[in-house]
Coordinates of C-alpha atoms in Angstrom, one line a residue:
X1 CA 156.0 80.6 100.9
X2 CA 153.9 80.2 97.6
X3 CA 156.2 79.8 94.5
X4 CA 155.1 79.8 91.1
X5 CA 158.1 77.7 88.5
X6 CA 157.3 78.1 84.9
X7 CA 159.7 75.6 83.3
X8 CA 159.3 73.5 80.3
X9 CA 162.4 71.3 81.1
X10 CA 161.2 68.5 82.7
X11 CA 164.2 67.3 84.6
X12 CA 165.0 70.6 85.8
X13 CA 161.5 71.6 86.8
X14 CA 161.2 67.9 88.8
X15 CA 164.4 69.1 90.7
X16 CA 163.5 72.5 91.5
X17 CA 160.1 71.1 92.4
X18 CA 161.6 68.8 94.7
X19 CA 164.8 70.6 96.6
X20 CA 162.3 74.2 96.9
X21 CA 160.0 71.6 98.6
X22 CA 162.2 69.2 100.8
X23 CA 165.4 71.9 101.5
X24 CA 163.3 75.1 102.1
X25 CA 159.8 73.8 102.9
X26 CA 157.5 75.8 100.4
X27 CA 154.6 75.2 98.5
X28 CA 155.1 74.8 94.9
X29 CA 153.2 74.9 91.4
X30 CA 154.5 73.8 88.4
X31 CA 154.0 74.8 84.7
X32 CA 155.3 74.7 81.5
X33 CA 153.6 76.9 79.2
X34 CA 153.4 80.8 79.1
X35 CA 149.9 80.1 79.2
X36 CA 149.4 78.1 81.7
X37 CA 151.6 80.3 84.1
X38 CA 149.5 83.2 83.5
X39 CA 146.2 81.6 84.4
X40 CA 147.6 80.5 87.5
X41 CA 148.8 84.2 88.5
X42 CA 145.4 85.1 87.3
X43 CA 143.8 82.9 89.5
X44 CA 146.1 81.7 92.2
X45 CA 148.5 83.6 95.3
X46 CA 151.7 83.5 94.7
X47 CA 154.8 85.6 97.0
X48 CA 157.4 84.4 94.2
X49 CA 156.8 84.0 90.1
X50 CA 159.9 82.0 88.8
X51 CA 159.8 82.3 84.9
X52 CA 162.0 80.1 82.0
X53 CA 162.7 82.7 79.6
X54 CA 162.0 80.1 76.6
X55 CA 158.9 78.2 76.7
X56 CA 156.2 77.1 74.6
X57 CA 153.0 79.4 74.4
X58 CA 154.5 83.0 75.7
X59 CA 158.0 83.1 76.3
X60 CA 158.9 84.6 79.9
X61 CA 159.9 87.7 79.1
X62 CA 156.8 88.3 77.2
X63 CA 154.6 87.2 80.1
X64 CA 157.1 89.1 82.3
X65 CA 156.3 92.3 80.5
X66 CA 151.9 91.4 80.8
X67 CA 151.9 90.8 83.9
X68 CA 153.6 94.5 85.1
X69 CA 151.4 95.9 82.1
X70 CA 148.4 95.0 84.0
X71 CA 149.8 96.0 87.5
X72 CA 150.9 92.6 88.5
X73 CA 153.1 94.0 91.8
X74 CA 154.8 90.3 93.0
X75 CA 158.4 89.3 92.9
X76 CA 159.4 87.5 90.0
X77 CA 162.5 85.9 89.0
X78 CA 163.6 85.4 85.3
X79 CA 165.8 82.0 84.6
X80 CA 168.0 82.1 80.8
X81 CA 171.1 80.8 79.9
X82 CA 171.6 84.7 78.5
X83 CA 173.7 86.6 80.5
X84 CA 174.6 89.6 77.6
X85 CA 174.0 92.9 79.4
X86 CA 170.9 94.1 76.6
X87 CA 169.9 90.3 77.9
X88 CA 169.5 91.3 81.3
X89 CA 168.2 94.7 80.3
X90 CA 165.6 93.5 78.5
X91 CA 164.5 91.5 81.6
X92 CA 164.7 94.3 83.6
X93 CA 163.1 96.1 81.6
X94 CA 160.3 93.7 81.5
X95 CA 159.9 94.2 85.0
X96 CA 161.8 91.0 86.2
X97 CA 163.1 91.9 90.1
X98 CA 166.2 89.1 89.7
X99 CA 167.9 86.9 86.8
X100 CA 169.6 84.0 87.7
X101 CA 171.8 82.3 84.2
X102 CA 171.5 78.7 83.8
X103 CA 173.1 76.4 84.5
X104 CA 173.2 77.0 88.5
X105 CA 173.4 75.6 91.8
X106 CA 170.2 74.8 93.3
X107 CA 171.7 76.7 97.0
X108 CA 172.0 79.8 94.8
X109 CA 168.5 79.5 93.5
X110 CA 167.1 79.5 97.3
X111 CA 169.8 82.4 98.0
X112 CA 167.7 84.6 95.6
X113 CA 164.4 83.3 97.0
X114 CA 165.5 84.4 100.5
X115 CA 166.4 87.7 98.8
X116 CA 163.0 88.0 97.7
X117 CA 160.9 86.7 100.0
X118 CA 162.3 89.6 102.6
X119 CA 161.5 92.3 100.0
X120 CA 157.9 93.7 100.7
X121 CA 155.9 93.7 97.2
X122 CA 152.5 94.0 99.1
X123 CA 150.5 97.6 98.0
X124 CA 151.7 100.8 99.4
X125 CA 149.1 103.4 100.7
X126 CA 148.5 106.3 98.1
X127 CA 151.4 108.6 98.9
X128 CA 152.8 111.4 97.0
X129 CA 156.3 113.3 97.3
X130 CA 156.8 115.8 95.4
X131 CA 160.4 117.6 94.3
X132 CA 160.7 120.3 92.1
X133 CA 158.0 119.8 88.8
X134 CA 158.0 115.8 89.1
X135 CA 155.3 113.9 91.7
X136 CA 156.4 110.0 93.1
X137 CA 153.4 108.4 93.2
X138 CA 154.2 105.4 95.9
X139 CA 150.7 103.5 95.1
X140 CA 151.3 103.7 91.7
X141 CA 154.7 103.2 91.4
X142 CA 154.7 106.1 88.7
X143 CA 156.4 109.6 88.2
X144 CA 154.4 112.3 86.9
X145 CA 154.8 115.9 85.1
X146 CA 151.8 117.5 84.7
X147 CA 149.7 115.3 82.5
X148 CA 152.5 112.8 81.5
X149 CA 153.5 110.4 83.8
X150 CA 155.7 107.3 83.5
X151 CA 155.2 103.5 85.2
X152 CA 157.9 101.8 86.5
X153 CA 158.9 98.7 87.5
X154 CA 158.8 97.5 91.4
X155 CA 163.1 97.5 91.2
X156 CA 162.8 100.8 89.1
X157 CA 160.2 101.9 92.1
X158 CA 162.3 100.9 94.5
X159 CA 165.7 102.2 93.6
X160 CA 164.3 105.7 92.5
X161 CA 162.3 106.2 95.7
X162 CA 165.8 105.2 97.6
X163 CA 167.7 107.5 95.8
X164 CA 164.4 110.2 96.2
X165 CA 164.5 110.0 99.7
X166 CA 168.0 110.8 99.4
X167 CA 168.0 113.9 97.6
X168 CA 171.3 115.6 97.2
X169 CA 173.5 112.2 99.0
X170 CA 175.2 110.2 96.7
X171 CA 174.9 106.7 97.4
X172 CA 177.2 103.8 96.8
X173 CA 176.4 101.0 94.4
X174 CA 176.8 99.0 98.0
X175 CA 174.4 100.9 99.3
X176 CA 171.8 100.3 96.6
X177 CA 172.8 96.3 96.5
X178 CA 172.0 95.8 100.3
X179 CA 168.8 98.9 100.2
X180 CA 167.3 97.5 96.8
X181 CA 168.4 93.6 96.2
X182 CA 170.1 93.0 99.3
X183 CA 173.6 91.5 100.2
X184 CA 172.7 87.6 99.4
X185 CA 172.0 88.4 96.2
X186 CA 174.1 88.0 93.2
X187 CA 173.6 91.4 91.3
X188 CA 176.5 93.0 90.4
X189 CA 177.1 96.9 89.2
X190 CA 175.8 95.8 85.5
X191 CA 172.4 95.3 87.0
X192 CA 172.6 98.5 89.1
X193 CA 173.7 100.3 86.0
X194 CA 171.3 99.0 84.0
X195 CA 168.5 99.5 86.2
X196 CA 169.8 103.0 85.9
X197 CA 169.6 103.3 81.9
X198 CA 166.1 102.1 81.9
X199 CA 165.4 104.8 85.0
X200 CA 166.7 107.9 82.7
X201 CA 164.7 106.2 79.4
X202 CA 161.7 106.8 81.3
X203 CA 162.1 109.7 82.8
X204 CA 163.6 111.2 79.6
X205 CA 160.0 110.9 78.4
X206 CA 159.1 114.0 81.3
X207 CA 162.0 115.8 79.7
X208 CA 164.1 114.9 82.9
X209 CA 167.1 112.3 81.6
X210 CA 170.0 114.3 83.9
X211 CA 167.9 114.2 86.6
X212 CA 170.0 110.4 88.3
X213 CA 173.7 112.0 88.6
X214 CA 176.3 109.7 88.2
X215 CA 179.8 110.0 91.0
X216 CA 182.2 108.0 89.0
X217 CA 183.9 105.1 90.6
X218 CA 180.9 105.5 93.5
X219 CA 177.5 105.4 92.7
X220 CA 174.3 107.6 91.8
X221 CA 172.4 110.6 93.2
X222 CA 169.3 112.6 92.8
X223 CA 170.0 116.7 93.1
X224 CA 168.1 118.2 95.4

């Protein structure tokens, strides 16, 4: 596997360097500016983008939010030492697929990488499902309304189509752990829930915000 560490710490970007190499065998580039990072995604093939959140030259939230701005599909990870919930909203938001806080063990780093690495970002063929007014574009990643439609985020993608496909079911917040991020990973039900908010946000803007039903004390559904 290709990995991608943008870290500006250089003792803990020469240990990651050296454990993703020796323990788990991949190939790795390192950077430590913003900059740098995104002319190697520009230019290079990566299956995993691992980002500091505070660097020099484009923090990696910022470059978080580029890169899904200009259809940037990959996995990508977002290290910070900020755990708040708006913290890990904003990196969801910014279209970060995991957030691990610093500091942290080096055997829950490759944890998350194993996560990843079983998650398929690769394009989808165009497909479209439609229910009721609103259109799933699978290619796109989008939902629609007429003229308006909405982008979101491969995890946003991911856990709507789930809960899409699913019309009328209400699944458990286990269910979406093991279906979106899977078991070895350690998102909890903040992360669900706010992958949730920023779900209704966006498809508030297609005048659907009730469309995700919560089941207290269980988990989400999409009315048929």
């Amino acid at each position: 596997m290709h990995v991608l560490l943008a870290e500006d710490d250089t003792r803990l970007g020469e240990l990651i360097v050296h454990m993703l190499q020796k323990k788990a065998g991949y190939t790795v580039d390192w950077v430590t500016t913003g900059n740098d990072a995104y002319a190697h995604v520009e230019y290079g093939s990566y299956d995993i983008l691992i980002l500091d959140w505070m660097m020099p030259e484009g923090d990696g939230l910022s470059l978080c939010t580029r890169l899904r701005k200009e259809s940037y599909t990959g996995a990508i990870l977002m290290l910070t030492a900020r755990d708040a919930l708006q913290d890990r909203i904003d990196g969801l938001d910014a279209g970060a697929d995991d957030y691990l806080v610093k500091p942290f063990e080096i055997g829950e780093l490759l944890a998350r990488l194993r996560a990843l690495s079983r998650r398929n970002y690769a394009p989808i063929q165009t497909e479209e499902m439609k229910f009721g007014e609103l259109v799933l574009n699978r290619n796109e990643q989008s939902v629609s309304l007429d003229s308006r439609s909405v982008q979101l985020t491969p995890r946003e993608f991911q856990l709507f189509d789930l809960l899409v496909q699913n019309r009328g079911v209400v699944l458990t917040r286990e269910v979406i752990l093991d279906r979106v991020w899977g078991m070895e990973s350690d998102v909890g039900p903040k992360t669900i829930d706010a992958t949730i908010k920023l779900l209704r946000r966006k498809l508030a803007e297609l005048d659907n915000k009730e469309l995700i039903q919560s089941a207290r004390g269980l988990g989400y559904k999409v009315d048929k």
